[in-house]
Amino acid sequence: MRIFRELFKVYVREFRLVIKDPGLIIFFLFLPLAYPVIYSLIYNPELVRDVAVVVVDNDRSSISRELVRNFNATQEAWVKGYAADLAEARRAMNEHKCYGILEIPEGFGKRIANNEQGEAVLYCEMSLLLRYRSLLVASTNVAQAIGAEILTEKIDLVAPLAETVADGDLMPIKNITMGNIEGGFDSFIMPGVLILILHQCIILASGMAGGAKRERKGLIGYDSFNEQPSVLMTMLGQMLCYITILMVPIIYLVHYVPLMFSFPMAGNLFEILMFLTPMVLACVGLGWCFQGIVWERESVFVLWVVTSVIFLFLSGLTWPRYAMSGFWKAASDCVPATWGIEGFIKMNTNGATLAQVRSCYINLWILAGAYMVGAYCVQRWVVRPSVLKGFNSYERVKSESI
């Protein structure tokens, strides 16, 4: 019973510390609740339709006019008009009257008639990558469709009866994106970003708690020093406190945010929460390791700027892990968000079970154990002596003033 009383005492003490510290409230509650909505609204709607395009047709042939008609018929592009030359089209783009330029060179139709490759140039304004993606998809689909029609006509000239066999696209390609039917950018990147937001908030909140413990009592109105001699008991009480506070943000991130923005939701919520448990523990342990270098609460913002960009690239969201060098791949293996993102996307987007993401689950438990051991060493030989030193100096100054 004494152990449970000590554990409950630490739990209550840490809970009071979090409630009294606005910085911890921001990282534990406000950022997980607000950031996903802000990021999701930026890319909502997910697809860009009817991107304005100006055409520079230097060929003025039947095939060039067919190319423009088909390009305008796509749902991604809208041919706003023609320009006399490329300079006029660039002025229209600089004035934001259009976001793309389709230039058809002179001799385009003649080269195609001579069985040569005809090339049209597409210029895109890169202020929004979603517009570039839409124009690229439209131009690629139109080029494939026209190429298939020309190939069918050539085959028909050689063998007239082949028209009954080969009509239209000879090798049709259907792209079915699993878990992202619409092919939207938001549904592609936001499930991973949700886990990365949770990852960063936990690490930085637990790291900021180390800075709060070193603050003088008069600054935060609460003495965070734990009189109990057991470092392990202190860590266990703090961990239970953090998990209690994080239950609402975690469920909100993995269930209600995808529900609000119609993200893929093919996984089982209970299994997803089980999968995220070791990631949360690993993040708390990593945050406790950071307490060894966070001597003030404000220092954690430096870690936010540095680690957010690094962890984003190492997670594999913006650059695939198989294309990384051995060093960076090994570094990404040490980041809990890497395995958390990979497993969560497989479960929530593609409907995988916990058994099917077994490798990610095991790696998260390994990281959780490793970071907890490291956190114990940091807390035992770095954080506790420094907090005790500050506590004793504060008591000495208080007694002298009395």
Coordinates of C-alpha atoms in Angstrom, one line a residue:
M1 CA 0.0 0.0 0.0
R2 CA 2.9 2.4 0.7
I3 CA 4.1 2.0 -2.9
F4 CA 0.6 2.9 -4.2
R5 CA 0.5 5.9 -1.9
E6 CA 3.8 7.1 -3.1
L7 CA 2.8 6.5 -6.7
F8 CA -0.4 8.4 -6.3
K9 CA 1.5 11.3 -4.6
V10 CA 3.8 11.6 -7.5
Y11 CA 0.9 11.4 -9.9
V12 CA -1.0 14.2 -8.2
R13 CA 2.2 16.3 -7.9
E14 CA 2.9 16.0 -11.6
F15 CA -0.7 16.7 -12.5
R16 CA -0.6 19.9 -10.5
L17 CA 2.6 20.9 -12.2
V18 CA 1.0 20.5 -15.7
I19 CA -2.1 22.4 -14.7
K20 CA -0.1 25.3 -13.3
D21 CA 2.2 25.6 -16.3
P22 CA 0.7 27.2 -19.4
G23 CA 3.5 26.0 -21.6
L24 CA 2.8 22.4 -20.7
I25 CA -0.9 22.9 -21.3
I26 CA -0.1 24.2 -24.8
F27 CA 2.0 21.2 -25.7
F28 CA -0.1 18.6 -24.1
L29 CA -3.6 19.9 -25.1
F30 CA -3.7 22.9 -27.4
L31 CA -1.2 21.9 -30.1
P32 CA -2.6 18.3 -30.6
L33 CA -6.1 19.8 -30.8
A34 CA -5.4 22.8 -33.0
Y35 CA -2.5 21.9 -35.3
P36 CA -4.3 19.0 -37.1
V37 CA -7.2 21.2 -38.0
I38 CA -5.0 24.0 -39.2
Y39 CA -2.9 21.7 -41.4
S40 CA -6.0 19.9 -42.7
L41 CA -7.7 23.2 -43.7
I42 CA -4.7 24.3 -45.6
Y43 CA -5.1 21.4 -48.1
N44 CA -8.9 21.3 -48.1
P45 CA -10.2 20.7 -50.7
E46 CA -7.6 18.1 -51.5
L47 CA -7.8 18.3 -55.3
V48 CA -7.5 21.4 -57.5
R49 CA -9.9 21.6 -60.5
D50 CA -9.9 23.8 -63.6
V51 CA -6.5 25.3 -63.2
A52 CA -6.3 28.3 -65.6
V53 CA -3.9 27.7 -68.6
V54 CA -2.9 30.0 -71.5
V55 CA -2.0 28.3 -74.8
V56 CA 0.7 29.4 -77.2
D57 CA 0.0 27.5 -80.4
N58 CA 2.8 28.1 -82.9
D59 CA 1.7 25.2 -85.1
R60 CA -2.0 25.9 -85.7
S61 CA -2.6 22.5 -87.1
S62 CA -5.5 20.1 -86.6
I63 CA -3.6 17.9 -84.2
S64 CA -2.5 20.9 -82.1
R65 CA -6.2 22.1 -81.9
E66 CA -7.2 18.6 -80.9
L67 CA -4.5 18.6 -78.2
V68 CA -5.9 21.9 -76.8
R69 CA -9.5 20.6 -76.9
N70 CA -8.7 17.4 -75.1
F71 CA -6.6 19.3 -72.6
N72 CA -9.4 21.7 -71.9
A73 CA -11.9 18.8 -71.6
T74 CA -10.0 17.4 -68.6
Q75 CA -11.3 18.2 -65.1
E76 CA -7.9 19.4 -64.0
A77 CA -7.2 22.1 -66.6
W78 CA -9.1 25.0 -68.0
V79 CA -7.8 26.7 -71.2
K80 CA -8.5 30.3 -70.5
G81 CA -7.4 31.6 -73.8
Y82 CA -4.6 31.9 -76.4
A83 CA -1.5 34.1 -76.3
A84 CA 0.3 35.5 -79.4
D85 CA 3.7 34.4 -78.0
L86 CA 5.4 33.1 -74.9
A87 CA 6.2 36.6 -73.6
E88 CA 2.5 37.5 -73.6
A89 CA 1.7 34.3 -71.8
R90 CA 4.4 34.9 -69.2
R91 CA 2.9 38.4 -68.5
A92 CA -0.5 36.7 -67.9
M93 CA 1.1 34.3 -65.5
N94 CA 3.0 37.1 -63.7
E95 CA -0.3 38.8 -63.2
H96 CA -1.9 35.6 -61.9
K97 CA -4.4 35.4 -64.7
C98 CA -3.2 31.9 -65.3
Y99 CA -1.1 29.3 -63.5
G100 CA 0.2 27.3 -66.5
I101 CA 1.3 27.8 -70.1
L102 CA 1.0 25.2 -72.8
E103 CA 3.4 25.9 -75.7
I104 CA 3.0 23.9 -78.9
P105 CA 6.0 24.4 -81.2
E106 CA 5.9 25.0 -84.9
G107 CA 6.0 21.8 -86.9
F108 CA 4.3 19.8 -84.1
G109 CA 1.7 18.3 -86.4
K110 CA 4.2 17.7 -89.2
R111 CA 6.5 15.7 -87.0
I112 CA 3.6 13.5 -85.9
A113 CA 2.5 13.0 -89.5
N114 CA 6.1 11.8 -90.3
N115 CA 6.0 9.2 -87.5
E116 CA 8.3 11.4 -85.4
Q117 CA 7.9 12.4 -81.8
G118 CA 6.0 15.7 -81.3
E119 CA 6.8 17.7 -78.2
A120 CA 4.7 20.2 -76.4
V121 CA 6.1 22.2 -73.5
L122 CA 4.1 22.8 -70.3
Y123 CA 5.2 25.6 -67.9
C124 CA 3.7 25.7 -64.4
E125 CA 3.6 28.3 -61.7
M126 CA 5.0 26.7 -58.6
S127 CA 3.3 28.7 -55.8
L128 CA 1.1 25.8 -55.1
L129 CA 2.2 22.2 -55.8
L130 CA -1.3 21.0 -56.1
R131 CA -1.8 23.1 -59.3
Y132 CA 1.4 21.6 -60.7
R133 CA 0.1 18.2 -59.9
S134 CA -3.2 18.8 -61.6
L135 CA -1.6 20.2 -64.8
L136 CA 0.9 17.3 -64.9
V137 CA -1.9 14.7 -64.6
A138 CA -4.0 16.4 -67.3
S139 CA -1.1 16.7 -69.8
T140 CA 0.0 13.1 -69.2
N141 CA -3.5 11.7 -69.7
V142 CA -4.1 13.7 -72.8
A143 CA -0.7 12.8 -74.3
Q144 CA -1.4 9.1 -73.7
A145 CA -4.9 9.3 -75.1
I146 CA -3.8 11.0 -78.3
G147 CA -0.8 8.7 -78.7
A148 CA -3.1 5.7 -78.4
E149 CA -5.4 7.1 -81.1
I150 CA -2.5 7.8 -83.5
L151 CA -1.1 4.3 -82.9
T152 CA -4.5 2.7 -83.6
E153 CA -4.8 4.7 -86.9
K154 CA -1.3 3.5 -87.9
I155 CA -2.2 -0.1 -87.2
D156 CA -5.4 0.2 -89.1
L157 CA -3.5 1.4 -92.2
V158 CA -1.2 -1.6 -92.1
A159 CA -3.9 -4.1 -91.3
P160 CA -7.5 -2.8 -91.8
L161 CA -9.0 -5.8 -89.9
A162 CA -6.9 -5.0 -86.8
E163 CA -9.4 -2.2 -86.0
T164 CA -11.7 -4.9 -84.7
V165 CA -9.0 -6.1 -82.3
A166 CA -7.2 -2.9 -81.4
D167 CA -9.5 0.0 -80.8
G168 CA -8.4 2.9 -78.5
D169 CA -5.7 2.5 -75.9
L170 CA -3.7 -0.7 -76.7
M171 CA -2.4 -0.9 -73.1
P172 CA -4.8 0.8 -70.8
I173 CA -3.4 1.6 -67.3
K174 CA -5.7 2.0 -64.4
N175 CA -4.2 3.6 -61.3
I176 CA -6.0 2.6 -58.1
T177 CA -4.6 4.3 -55.0
M178 CA -5.3 2.0 -52.0
G179 CA -6.7 4.0 -49.1
N180 CA -6.8 7.2 -51.1
I181 CA -9.5 6.8 -53.7
E182 CA -9.6 10.4 -54.8
G183 CA -5.8 10.7 -54.9
G184 CA -5.9 13.8 -52.7
F185 CA -2.8 15.3 -51.1
D186 CA -4.5 15.8 -47.8
S187 CA -5.5 12.1 -47.4
F188 CA -2.0 11.1 -48.5
I189 CA 0.1 13.2 -46.1
M190 CA -2.1 14.1 -43.1
P191 CA -2.4 10.6 -41.5
G192 CA 1.4 10.7 -41.1
V193 CA 1.5 14.3 -40.0
L194 CA -1.1 13.5 -37.3
I195 CA 1.3 11.0 -35.8
L196 CA 4.3 13.4 -36.2
I197 CA 2.3 16.1 -34.4
L198 CA 1.6 13.7 -31.5
H199 CA 5.2 12.6 -31.5
Q200 CA 6.6 16.2 -31.2
C201 CA 4.0 17.4 -28.7
I202 CA 4.8 14.5 -26.3
I203 CA 8.6 14.9 -26.6
L204 CA 8.6 18.7 -26.2
A205 CA 6.0 18.7 -23.4
S206 CA 8.0 16.1 -21.3
G207 CA 11.2 18.0 -22.2
M208 CA 9.7 21.3 -21.1
A209 CA 8.7 19.7 -17.8
G210 CA 12.4 19.3 -17.1
G211 CA 12.9 23.0 -17.5
A212 CA 9.9 23.7 -15.3
K213 CA 11.4 21.5 -12.5
R214 CA 14.5 23.7 -12.5
E215 CA 12.6 27.0 -12.2
R216 CA 12.4 28.6 -8.9
K217 CA 9.2 28.1 -6.9
G218 CA 8.3 31.8 -7.0
L219 CA 8.2 31.7 -10.8
I220 CA 5.7 29.0 -11.3
G221 CA 4.0 29.0 -7.9
Y222 CA 4.7 25.3 -7.3
D223 CA 7.6 23.3 -6.0
S224 CA 8.1 20.4 -8.5
F225 CA 10.8 18.7 -6.4
N226 CA 9.9 15.1 -5.5
E227 CA 11.1 14.2 -2.0
Q228 CA 10.7 10.5 -2.6
P229 CA 14.1 8.9 -3.1
S230 CA 12.9 6.5 -5.8
V231 CA 13.6 7.8 -9.3
L232 CA 11.8 4.9 -10.8
M233 CA 8.7 5.6 -8.8
T234 CA 8.8 9.3 -9.8
M235 CA 9.1 8.3 -13.5
L236 CA 6.2 5.9 -13.2
G237 CA 3.9 8.5 -11.6
Q238 CA 4.8 11.1 -14.2
M239 CA 4.3 8.6 -17.0
L240 CA 0.8 7.7 -15.8
C241 CA 0.0 11.4 -15.4
Y242 CA 1.1 12.1 -19.0
I243 CA -0.9 9.2 -20.4
T244 CA -4.0 10.3 -18.5
I245 CA -3.7 13.8 -20.0
L246 CA -3.0 12.5 -23.5
M247 CA -5.9 10.1 -23.8
V248 CA -8.3 12.7 -25.1
P249 CA -5.8 14.3 -27.6
I250 CA -4.8 10.8 -28.9
I251 CA -8.3 9.7 -29.6
Y252 CA -9.1 13.1 -31.1
L253 CA -6.1 12.8 -33.5
V254 CA -6.5 9.2 -34.7
H255 CA -10.3 9.1 -34.8
Y256 CA -12.1 12.5 -34.9
V257 CA -9.8 14.5 -37.1
P258 CA -9.9 11.8 -39.9
L259 CA -13.7 11.7 -39.3
M260 CA -14.0 15.5 -39.7
F261 CA -12.0 15.7 -42.9
S262 CA -13.0 12.4 -44.4
F263 CA -9.6 10.9 -44.3
P264 CA -9.3 7.1 -44.8
M265 CA -10.5 5.2 -41.7
A266 CA -10.2 1.5 -42.4
G267 CA -8.5 0.5 -39.2
N268 CA -9.8 -0.7 -35.8
L269 CA -9.6 2.1 -33.2
F270 CA -8.8 -0.2 -30.3
E271 CA -5.9 -1.9 -32.2
I272 CA -4.6 1.5 -33.3
L273 CA -4.6 2.7 -29.7
M274 CA -2.7 -0.5 -28.7
F275 CA -0.2 0.1 -31.5
L276 CA 0.4 3.7 -30.4
T277 CA 1.0 2.8 -26.8
P278 CA 4.7 1.9 -27.2
M279 CA 5.2 5.0 -29.4
V280 CA 3.8 7.2 -26.6
L281 CA 6.1 5.6 -24.1
A282 CA 9.1 5.9 -26.4
C283 CA 8.3 9.6 -26.9
V284 CA 8.0 10.2 -23.2
G285 CA 11.3 8.5 -22.6
L286 CA 12.9 10.5 -25.4
G287 CA 11.5 13.7 -23.8
W288 CA 13.0 12.7 -20.5
C289 CA 16.3 12.2 -22.1
F290 CA 16.1 15.7 -23.5
Q291 CA 15.6 17.0 -19.9
G292 CA 19.3 16.5 -19.5
I293 CA 19.9 19.5 -21.8
V294 CA 16.8 21.5 -21.2
W295 CA 17.7 23.8 -18.3
E296 CA 14.9 26.3 -19.0
R297 CA 11.5 25.9 -20.4
E298 CA 12.2 28.2 -23.3
S299 CA 15.0 26.0 -24.4
V300 CA 12.5 23.5 -25.7
F301 CA 11.5 25.8 -28.6
V302 CA 15.0 25.4 -30.0
L303 CA 14.5 21.7 -30.0
W304 CA 11.1 22.2 -31.7
V305 CA 12.7 24.1 -34.7
V306 CA 15.6 21.6 -35.0
T307 CA 13.9 18.3 -34.5
S308 CA 10.7 18.9 -36.3
V309 CA 12.3 19.3 -39.7
I310 CA 14.7 16.4 -39.1
F311 CA 12.0 14.0 -37.9
L312 CA 9.8 15.0 -40.8
F313 CA 12.4 14.0 -43.4
L314 CA 13.5 10.9 -41.5
S315 CA 9.9 9.6 -41.2
G316 CA 9.7 8.8 -44.9
L317 CA 6.8 11.1 -45.6
T318 CA 8.6 13.4 -47.9
W319 CA 11.5 11.1 -48.9
P320 CA 11.1 7.3 -49.1
R321 CA 13.3 5.5 -46.6
Y322 CA 14.5 3.0 -49.2
A323 CA 16.2 5.9 -51.0
M324 CA 18.1 7.0 -47.9
S325 CA 21.7 6.2 -47.3
G326 CA 22.6 3.7 -44.6
F327 CA 23.4 6.4 -42.0
W328 CA 20.1 8.3 -42.4
K329 CA 18.1 5.1 -42.5
A330 CA 19.8 4.0 -39.3
A331 CA 19.0 7.4 -37.8
S332 CA 15.3 7.2 -38.9
D333 CA 15.1 3.7 -37.2
C334 CA 15.8 5.5 -33.9
V335 CA 12.9 7.9 -34.2
P336 CA 9.6 6.6 -32.8
A337 CA 7.6 8.6 -35.3
T338 CA 9.1 6.6 -38.2
W339 CA 7.6 3.3 -37.1
G340 CA 4.5 5.0 -35.7
I341 CA 3.7 6.7 -39.0
E342 CA 4.4 3.6 -41.1
G343 CA 2.2 1.4 -38.9
F344 CA -0.6 3.9 -38.5
I345 CA -0.9 4.5 -42.2
K346 CA -1.0 0.7 -42.9
M347 CA -3.7 0.3 -40.2
N348 CA -5.8 3.4 -40.6
T349 CA -5.5 3.9 -44.4
N350 CA -5.2 0.3 -45.7
G351 CA -7.0 -1.6 -43.0
A352 CA -4.1 -3.7 -41.7
T353 CA -4.4 -5.5 -38.4
L354 CA -2.1 -5.2 -35.5
A355 CA -0.6 -8.6 -36.4
Q356 CA 0.2 -7.3 -39.9
V357 CA 2.3 -4.4 -38.6
R358 CA 4.1 -6.7 -36.2
S359 CA 7.6 -5.5 -37.2
C360 CA 6.7 -1.8 -36.5
Y361 CA 5.0 -2.7 -33.2
I362 CA 8.1 -4.7 -32.0
N363 CA 10.4 -1.9 -33.1
L364 CA 8.4 0.6 -31.1
W365 CA 8.6 -1.5 -28.0
I366 CA 12.4 -1.8 -28.4
L367 CA 12.6 2.0 -28.7
A368 CA 10.4 2.4 -25.7
G369 CA 12.6 0.2 -23.6
A370 CA 15.8 1.8 -24.8
Y371 CA 14.6 5.3 -24.2
M372 CA 13.2 4.5 -20.8
V373 CA 16.6 3.1 -19.7
G374 CA 18.3 6.2 -21.1
A375 CA 15.7 8.4 -19.3
Y376 CA 16.3 6.6 -16.0
C377 CA 20.1 7.3 -16.3
V378 CA 19.5 11.0 -17.2
Q379 CA 16.9 11.4 -14.4
R380 CA 19.1 9.6 -11.8
W381 CA 22.4 11.2 -12.5
V382 CA 21.7 14.5 -14.2
V383 CA 18.2 15.9 -13.6
R384 CA 17.6 14.9 -9.9
P385 CA 21.0 16.3 -8.7
S386 CA 20.4 19.6 -10.5
V387 CA 16.8 19.9 -9.2
L388 CA 18.0 19.0 -5.7
K389 CA 20.7 21.6 -5.9
G390 CA 18.2 24.3 -6.9
F391 CA 15.8 23.2 -4.2
N392 CA 18.4 23.4 -1.5
S393 CA 19.6 26.8 -2.6
Y394 CA 16.0 28.1 -2.7
E395 CA 15.4 26.8 0.8
R396 CA 18.7 28.4 2.0
V397 CA 17.8 31.8 0.5
K398 CA 14.3 31.6 2.0
S399 CA 15.6 30.8 5.5
E400 CA 18.2 33.7 5.2
S401 CA 15.5 36.1 4.2
I402 CA 13.4 35.1 7.2

